[in-house]
Short mmCIF file of C-alpha atoms in Angstrom, two decimals:
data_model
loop_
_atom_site.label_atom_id
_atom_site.label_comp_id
_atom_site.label_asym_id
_atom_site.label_seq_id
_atom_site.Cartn_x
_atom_site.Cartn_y
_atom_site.Cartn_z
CA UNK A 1143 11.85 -14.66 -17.80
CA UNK A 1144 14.27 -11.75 -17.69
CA UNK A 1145 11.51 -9.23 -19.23
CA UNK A 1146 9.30 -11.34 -16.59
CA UNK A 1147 11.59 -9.73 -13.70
CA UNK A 1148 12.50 -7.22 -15.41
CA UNK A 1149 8.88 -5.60 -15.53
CA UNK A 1150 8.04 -6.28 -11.85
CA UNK A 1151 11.62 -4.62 -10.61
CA UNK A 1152 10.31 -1.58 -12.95
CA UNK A 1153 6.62 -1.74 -11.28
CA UNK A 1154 8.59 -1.68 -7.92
CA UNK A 1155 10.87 1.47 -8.63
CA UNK A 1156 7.62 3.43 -10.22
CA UNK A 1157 5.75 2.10 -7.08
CA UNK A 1158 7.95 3.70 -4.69
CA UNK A 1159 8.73 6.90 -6.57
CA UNK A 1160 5.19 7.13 -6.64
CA UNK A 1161 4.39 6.90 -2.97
CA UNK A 1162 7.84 9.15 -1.98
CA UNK A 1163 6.31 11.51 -4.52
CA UNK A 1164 2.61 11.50 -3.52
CA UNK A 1165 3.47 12.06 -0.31
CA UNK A 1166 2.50 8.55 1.13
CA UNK A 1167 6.43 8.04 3.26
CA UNK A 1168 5.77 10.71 4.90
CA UNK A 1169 3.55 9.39 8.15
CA UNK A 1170 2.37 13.53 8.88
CA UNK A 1171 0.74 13.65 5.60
CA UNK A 1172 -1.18 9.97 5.80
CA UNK A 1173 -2.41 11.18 9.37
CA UNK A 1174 -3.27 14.50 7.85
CA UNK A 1175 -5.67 12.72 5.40
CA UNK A 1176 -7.04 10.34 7.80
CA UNK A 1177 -7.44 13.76 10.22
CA UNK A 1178 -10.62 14.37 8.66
CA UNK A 1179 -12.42 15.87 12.16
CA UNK A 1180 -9.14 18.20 12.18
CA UNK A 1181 -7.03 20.17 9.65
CA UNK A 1182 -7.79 18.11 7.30
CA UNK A 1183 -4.91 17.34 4.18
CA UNK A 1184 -6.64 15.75 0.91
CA UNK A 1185 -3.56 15.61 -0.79
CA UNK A 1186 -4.14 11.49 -0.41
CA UNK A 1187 -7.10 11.51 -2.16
CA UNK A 1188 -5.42 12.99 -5.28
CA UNK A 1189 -3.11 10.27 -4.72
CA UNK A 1190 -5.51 7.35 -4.50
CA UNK A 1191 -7.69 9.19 -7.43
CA UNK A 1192 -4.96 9.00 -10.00
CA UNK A 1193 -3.95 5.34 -9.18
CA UNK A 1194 -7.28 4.33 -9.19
CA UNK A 1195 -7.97 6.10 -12.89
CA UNK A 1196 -4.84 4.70 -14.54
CA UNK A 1197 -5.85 1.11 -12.73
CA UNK A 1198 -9.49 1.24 -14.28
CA UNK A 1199 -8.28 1.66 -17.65
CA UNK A 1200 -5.48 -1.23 -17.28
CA UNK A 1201 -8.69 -3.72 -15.95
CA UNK A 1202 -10.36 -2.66 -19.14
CA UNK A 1203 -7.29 -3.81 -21.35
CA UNK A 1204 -6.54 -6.98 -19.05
CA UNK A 1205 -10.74 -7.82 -19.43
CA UNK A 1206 -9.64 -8.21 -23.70
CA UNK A 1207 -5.83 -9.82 -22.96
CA UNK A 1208 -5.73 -13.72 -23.05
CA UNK A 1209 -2.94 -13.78 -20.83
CA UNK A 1210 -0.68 -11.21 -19.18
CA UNK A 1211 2.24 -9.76 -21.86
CA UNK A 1212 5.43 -11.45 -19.65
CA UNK A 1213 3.76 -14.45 -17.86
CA UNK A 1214 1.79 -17.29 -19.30
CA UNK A 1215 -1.32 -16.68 -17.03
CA UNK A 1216 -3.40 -14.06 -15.08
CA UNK A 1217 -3.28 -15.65 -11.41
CA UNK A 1218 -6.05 -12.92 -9.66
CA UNK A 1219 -7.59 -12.61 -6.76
CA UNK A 1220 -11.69 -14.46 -7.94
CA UNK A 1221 -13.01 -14.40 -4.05
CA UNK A 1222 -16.35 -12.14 -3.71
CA UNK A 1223 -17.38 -13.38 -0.37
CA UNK A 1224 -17.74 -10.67 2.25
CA UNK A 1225 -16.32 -12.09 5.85
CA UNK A 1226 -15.63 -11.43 9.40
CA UNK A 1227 -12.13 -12.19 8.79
CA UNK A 1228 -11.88 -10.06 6.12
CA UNK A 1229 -13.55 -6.65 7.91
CA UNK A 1230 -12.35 -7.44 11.35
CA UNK A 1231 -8.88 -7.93 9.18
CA UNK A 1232 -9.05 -4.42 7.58
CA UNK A 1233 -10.33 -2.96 10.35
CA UNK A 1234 -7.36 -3.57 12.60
CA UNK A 1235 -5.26 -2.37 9.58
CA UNK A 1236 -6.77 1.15 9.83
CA UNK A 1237 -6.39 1.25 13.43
CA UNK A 1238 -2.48 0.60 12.45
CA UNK A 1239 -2.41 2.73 9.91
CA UNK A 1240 -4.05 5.74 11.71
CA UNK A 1241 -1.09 4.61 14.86
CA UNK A 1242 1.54 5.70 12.96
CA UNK A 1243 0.73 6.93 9.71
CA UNK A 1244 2.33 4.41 7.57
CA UNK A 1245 1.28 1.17 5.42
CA UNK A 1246 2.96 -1.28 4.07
CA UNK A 1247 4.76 0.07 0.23
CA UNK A 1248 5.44 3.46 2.63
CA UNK A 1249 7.08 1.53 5.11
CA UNK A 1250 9.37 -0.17 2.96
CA UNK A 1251 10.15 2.40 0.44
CA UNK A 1252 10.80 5.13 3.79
CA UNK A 1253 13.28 2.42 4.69
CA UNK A 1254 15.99 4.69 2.46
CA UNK A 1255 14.23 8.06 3.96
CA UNK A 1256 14.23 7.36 7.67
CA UNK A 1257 16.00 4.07 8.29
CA UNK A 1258 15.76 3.26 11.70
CA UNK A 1259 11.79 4.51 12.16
CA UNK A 1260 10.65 2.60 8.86
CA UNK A 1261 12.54 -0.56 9.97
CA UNK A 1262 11.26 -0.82 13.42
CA UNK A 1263 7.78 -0.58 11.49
CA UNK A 1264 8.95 -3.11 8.89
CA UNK A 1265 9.98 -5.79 11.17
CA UNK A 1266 7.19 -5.68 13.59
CA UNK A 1267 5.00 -5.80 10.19
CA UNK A 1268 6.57 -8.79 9.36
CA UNK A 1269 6.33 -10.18 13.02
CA UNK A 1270 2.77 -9.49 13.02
CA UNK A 1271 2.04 -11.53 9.42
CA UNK A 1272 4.12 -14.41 11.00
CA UNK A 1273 2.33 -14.22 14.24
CA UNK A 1274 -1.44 -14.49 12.07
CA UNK A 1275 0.09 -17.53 10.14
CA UNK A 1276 1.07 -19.17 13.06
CA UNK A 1277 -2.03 -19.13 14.83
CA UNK A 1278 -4.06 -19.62 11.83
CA UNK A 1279 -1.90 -23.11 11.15
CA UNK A 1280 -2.45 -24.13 14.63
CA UNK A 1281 -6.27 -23.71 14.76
CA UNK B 1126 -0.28 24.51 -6.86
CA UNK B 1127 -2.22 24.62 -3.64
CA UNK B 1128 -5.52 23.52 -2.83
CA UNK B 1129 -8.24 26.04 -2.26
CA UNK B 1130 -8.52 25.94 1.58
CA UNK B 1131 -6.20 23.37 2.06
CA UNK B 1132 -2.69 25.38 2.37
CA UNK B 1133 -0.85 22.63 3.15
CA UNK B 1134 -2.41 20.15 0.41
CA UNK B 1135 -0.37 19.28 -2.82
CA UNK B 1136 -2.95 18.02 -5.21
CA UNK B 1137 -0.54 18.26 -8.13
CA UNK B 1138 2.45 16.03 -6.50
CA UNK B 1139 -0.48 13.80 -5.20
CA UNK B 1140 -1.95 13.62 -8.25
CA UNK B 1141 1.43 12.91 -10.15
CA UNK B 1142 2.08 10.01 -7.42
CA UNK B 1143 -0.65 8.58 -7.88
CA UNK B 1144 -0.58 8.02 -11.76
CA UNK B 1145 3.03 6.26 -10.87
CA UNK B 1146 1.57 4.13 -8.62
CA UNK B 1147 -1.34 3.25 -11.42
CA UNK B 1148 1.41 2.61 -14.23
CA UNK B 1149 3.43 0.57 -11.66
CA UNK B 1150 0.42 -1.64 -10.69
CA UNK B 1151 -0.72 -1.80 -14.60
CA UNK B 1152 2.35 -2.69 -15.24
CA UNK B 1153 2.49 -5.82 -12.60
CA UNK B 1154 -1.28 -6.56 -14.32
CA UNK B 1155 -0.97 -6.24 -18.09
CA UNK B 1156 2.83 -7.38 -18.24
CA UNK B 1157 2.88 -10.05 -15.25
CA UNK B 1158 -0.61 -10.93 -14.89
CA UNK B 1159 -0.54 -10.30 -10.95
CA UNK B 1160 -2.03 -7.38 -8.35
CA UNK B 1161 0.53 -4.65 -6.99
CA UNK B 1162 -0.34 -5.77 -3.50
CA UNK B 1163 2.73 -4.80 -1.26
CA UNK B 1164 1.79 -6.82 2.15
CA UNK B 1165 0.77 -9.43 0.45
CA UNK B 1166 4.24 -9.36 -1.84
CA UNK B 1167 6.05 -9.02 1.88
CA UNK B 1168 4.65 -11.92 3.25
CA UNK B 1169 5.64 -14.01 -0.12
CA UNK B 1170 9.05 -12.84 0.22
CA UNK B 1171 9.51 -13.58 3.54
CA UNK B 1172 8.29 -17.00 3.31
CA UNK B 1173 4.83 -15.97 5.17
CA UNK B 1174 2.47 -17.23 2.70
CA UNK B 1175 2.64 -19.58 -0.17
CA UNK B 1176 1.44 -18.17 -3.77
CA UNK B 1177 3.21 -18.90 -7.51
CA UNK B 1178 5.26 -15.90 -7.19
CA UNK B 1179 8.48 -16.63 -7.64
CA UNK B 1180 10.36 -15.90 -4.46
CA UNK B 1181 12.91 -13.74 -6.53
CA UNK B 1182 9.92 -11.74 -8.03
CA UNK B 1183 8.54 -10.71 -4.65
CA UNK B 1184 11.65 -9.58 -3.50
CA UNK B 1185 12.54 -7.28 -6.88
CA UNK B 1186 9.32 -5.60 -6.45
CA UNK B 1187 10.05 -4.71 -2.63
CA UNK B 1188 13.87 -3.75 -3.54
CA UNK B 1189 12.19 -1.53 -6.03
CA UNK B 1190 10.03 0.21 -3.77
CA UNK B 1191 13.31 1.81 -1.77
CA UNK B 1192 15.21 2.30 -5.26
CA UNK B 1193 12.10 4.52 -5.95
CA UNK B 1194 12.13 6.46 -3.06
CA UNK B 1195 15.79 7.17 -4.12
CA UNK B 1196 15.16 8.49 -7.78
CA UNK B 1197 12.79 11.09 -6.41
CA UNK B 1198 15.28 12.49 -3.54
CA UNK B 1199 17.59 12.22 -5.71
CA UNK B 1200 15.37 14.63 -8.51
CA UNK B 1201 13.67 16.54 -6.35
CA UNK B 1202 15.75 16.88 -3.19
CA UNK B 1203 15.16 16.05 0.77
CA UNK B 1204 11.46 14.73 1.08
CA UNK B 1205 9.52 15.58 4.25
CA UNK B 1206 9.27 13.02 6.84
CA UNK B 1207 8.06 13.36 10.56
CA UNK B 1208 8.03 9.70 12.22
CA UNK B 1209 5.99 7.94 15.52
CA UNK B 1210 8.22 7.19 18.05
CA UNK B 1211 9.69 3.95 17.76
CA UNK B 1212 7.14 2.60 20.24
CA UNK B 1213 4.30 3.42 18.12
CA UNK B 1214 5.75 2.55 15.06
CA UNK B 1215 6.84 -1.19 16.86
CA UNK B 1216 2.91 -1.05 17.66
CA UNK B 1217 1.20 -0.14 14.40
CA UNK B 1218 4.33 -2.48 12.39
CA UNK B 1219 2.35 -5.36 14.33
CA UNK B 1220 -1.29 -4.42 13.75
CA UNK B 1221 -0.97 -3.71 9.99
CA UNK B 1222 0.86 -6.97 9.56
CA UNK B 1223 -1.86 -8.71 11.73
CA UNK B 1224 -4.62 -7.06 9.97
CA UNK B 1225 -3.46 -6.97 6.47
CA UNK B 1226 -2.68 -11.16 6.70
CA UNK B 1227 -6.18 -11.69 8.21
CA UNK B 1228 -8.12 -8.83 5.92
CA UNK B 1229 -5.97 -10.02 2.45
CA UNK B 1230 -4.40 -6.58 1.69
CA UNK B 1231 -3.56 -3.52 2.37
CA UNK B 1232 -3.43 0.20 0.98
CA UNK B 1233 -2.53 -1.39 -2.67
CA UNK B 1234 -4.15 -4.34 -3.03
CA UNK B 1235 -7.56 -3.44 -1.66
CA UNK B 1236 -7.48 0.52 -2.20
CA UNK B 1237 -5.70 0.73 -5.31
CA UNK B 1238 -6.14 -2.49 -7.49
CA UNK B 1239 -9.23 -3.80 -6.10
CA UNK B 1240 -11.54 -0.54 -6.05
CA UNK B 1241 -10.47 0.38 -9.66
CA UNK B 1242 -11.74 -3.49 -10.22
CA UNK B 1243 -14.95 -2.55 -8.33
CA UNK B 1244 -14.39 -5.92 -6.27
CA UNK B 1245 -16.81 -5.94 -3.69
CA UNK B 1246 -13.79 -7.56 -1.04
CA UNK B 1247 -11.84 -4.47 -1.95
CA UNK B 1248 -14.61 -2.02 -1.74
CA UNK B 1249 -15.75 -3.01 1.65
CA UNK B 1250 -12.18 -3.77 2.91
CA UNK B 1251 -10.86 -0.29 1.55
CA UNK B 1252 -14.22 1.16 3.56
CA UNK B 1253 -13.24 -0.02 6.32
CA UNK B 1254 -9.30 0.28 7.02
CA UNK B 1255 -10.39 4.06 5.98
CA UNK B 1256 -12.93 4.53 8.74
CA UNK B 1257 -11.31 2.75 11.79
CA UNK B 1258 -7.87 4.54 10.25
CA UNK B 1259 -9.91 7.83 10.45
CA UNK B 1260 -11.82 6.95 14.02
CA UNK B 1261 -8.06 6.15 15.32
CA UNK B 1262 -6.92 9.45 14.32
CA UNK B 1263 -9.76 11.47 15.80
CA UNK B 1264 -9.70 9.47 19.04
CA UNK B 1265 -6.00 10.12 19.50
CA UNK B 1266 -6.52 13.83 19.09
CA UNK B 1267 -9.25 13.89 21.37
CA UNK B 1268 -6.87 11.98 23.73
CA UNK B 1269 -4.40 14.60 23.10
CA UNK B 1270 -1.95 12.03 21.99
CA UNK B 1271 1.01 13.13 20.04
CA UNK B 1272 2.31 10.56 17.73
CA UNK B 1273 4.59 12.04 15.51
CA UNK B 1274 7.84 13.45 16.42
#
């Protein structure tokens, strides 16, 4: 249990540092990447290249684990189906994204950086996922 | 290091970021058995949705994102930061958390965990938050709209 917590407090720190470090709480940098008509900034894809390496080798050691080092099971995401929901969902993301230049692990780690600007983002985030659950519980 | 071209790229601290953000999610997959998906770790925390994370587990992992922040100012010094305006940022807040609860992820879950998975949810989903975020960009510079401030 305490290695349990331990480990995901230590995925959290790593998480931020990495974002603060790539670049990612910064919202002139995101928009630079997604300014890709413009002066365009690829530092972003570095980032996303280097997570994405070091994740593809973890899936290849998770693909031979039984179960998961700290926990007694793997609880993954198994859906494959390709929906409305799901691209109209993600698309309204980017739009949000592109807005302001920031998603979510940005937004909370810039909450030490710029306080007030990353927690007016924060709590309409929040607002927002409570707003989706509530109409999706009442249709 | 620069970028050829690209003065005001920094492919090495990118680069560097991006490995911490693969040995944090590894971490959350080979030691906890879970994806290093931030929005939907926010909406566990705060009650939003229901999963098996413990509700103490989702918030560690968001207090750690912060704590991060604060080893590398506190190694490397002031980070740059240039902000929306707080009408904006009140405006995007709402559509990623609308989007990310209806599309099942965000930047992390989708972009990072999912693609280096090769699920075809994240693939398309991490297509498409990357076009519309592009499109949104271009239309507000055509539109001469300043965001940042």
């Amino acid at each position: 249990m305490i290695a349990r917590q331990l480990s995901i407090l230590v995925s959290g720190v790593l998480f931020g540092a990495g974002l603060t470090l790539g670049g990612m709480t910064d919202p002139a940098r995101v928009r630079g990447f997604l300014n890709l008509f413009g002066e365009w900034d690829p530092t972003l894809a570095f980032v996303m290249g280097g997570a994405v390496l070091v994740m593809a080798v973890a899936w290849w050691f998770q693909s031979r684990l039984i179960q998961p080092l700290f926990a007694e099971g793997f609880s993954l995401p198994a859906r494959r189906d390709l929906t409305p929901k799901l691209i109209g969902g993600s698309a309204l993301f980017g739009i949000g994204w592109g807005v302001a230049g920031l998603c979510p692990g940005p937004g909370i780690a810039a909450l030490v950086i710029e306080p007030v600007s990353a927690a007016i983002f924060v709590v309409a985030m929040i607002a927002g996922m409570f707003l989706t659950s509530l109409v999706e519980r009442s249709v | 290091m620069t970028f050829p071209g690209f003065p005001d790229a920094t492919p090495l601290a990118g680069l560097g970021g991006g490995v911490l953000i693969g040995l944090a999610a590894t971490i959350m997959l080979l030691g906890v058995g879970r994806i290093a998906g931030v929005s939907g770790i926010a909406a566990r925390a705060t009650g939003i949705s229901k999963s098996s994370l413990p509700l103490s587990s989702a918030w560690l992992f968001l207090i750690g994102l912060p704590l991060g922040a604060l080893v590398v100012v506190a190694i490397s010094g002031p980070v740059n930061a240039s902000f929306a305006n707080p009408a904006f940022l009140a405006i995007a807040g709402l559509v990623v958390g609308i989007g990310t609860r209806l599309g099942s992820g965000c930047t992390s879950g989708h972009g990072v965990c999912g693609m280096s998975r090769l699920s075809p949810r994240s693939l398309v989903a991490t297509a498409t938050f990357m076009a519309t975020g592009i499109a949104t960009v271009a239309v507000m510079n055509a539109a001469g709209l300043k965001v940042l401030q």
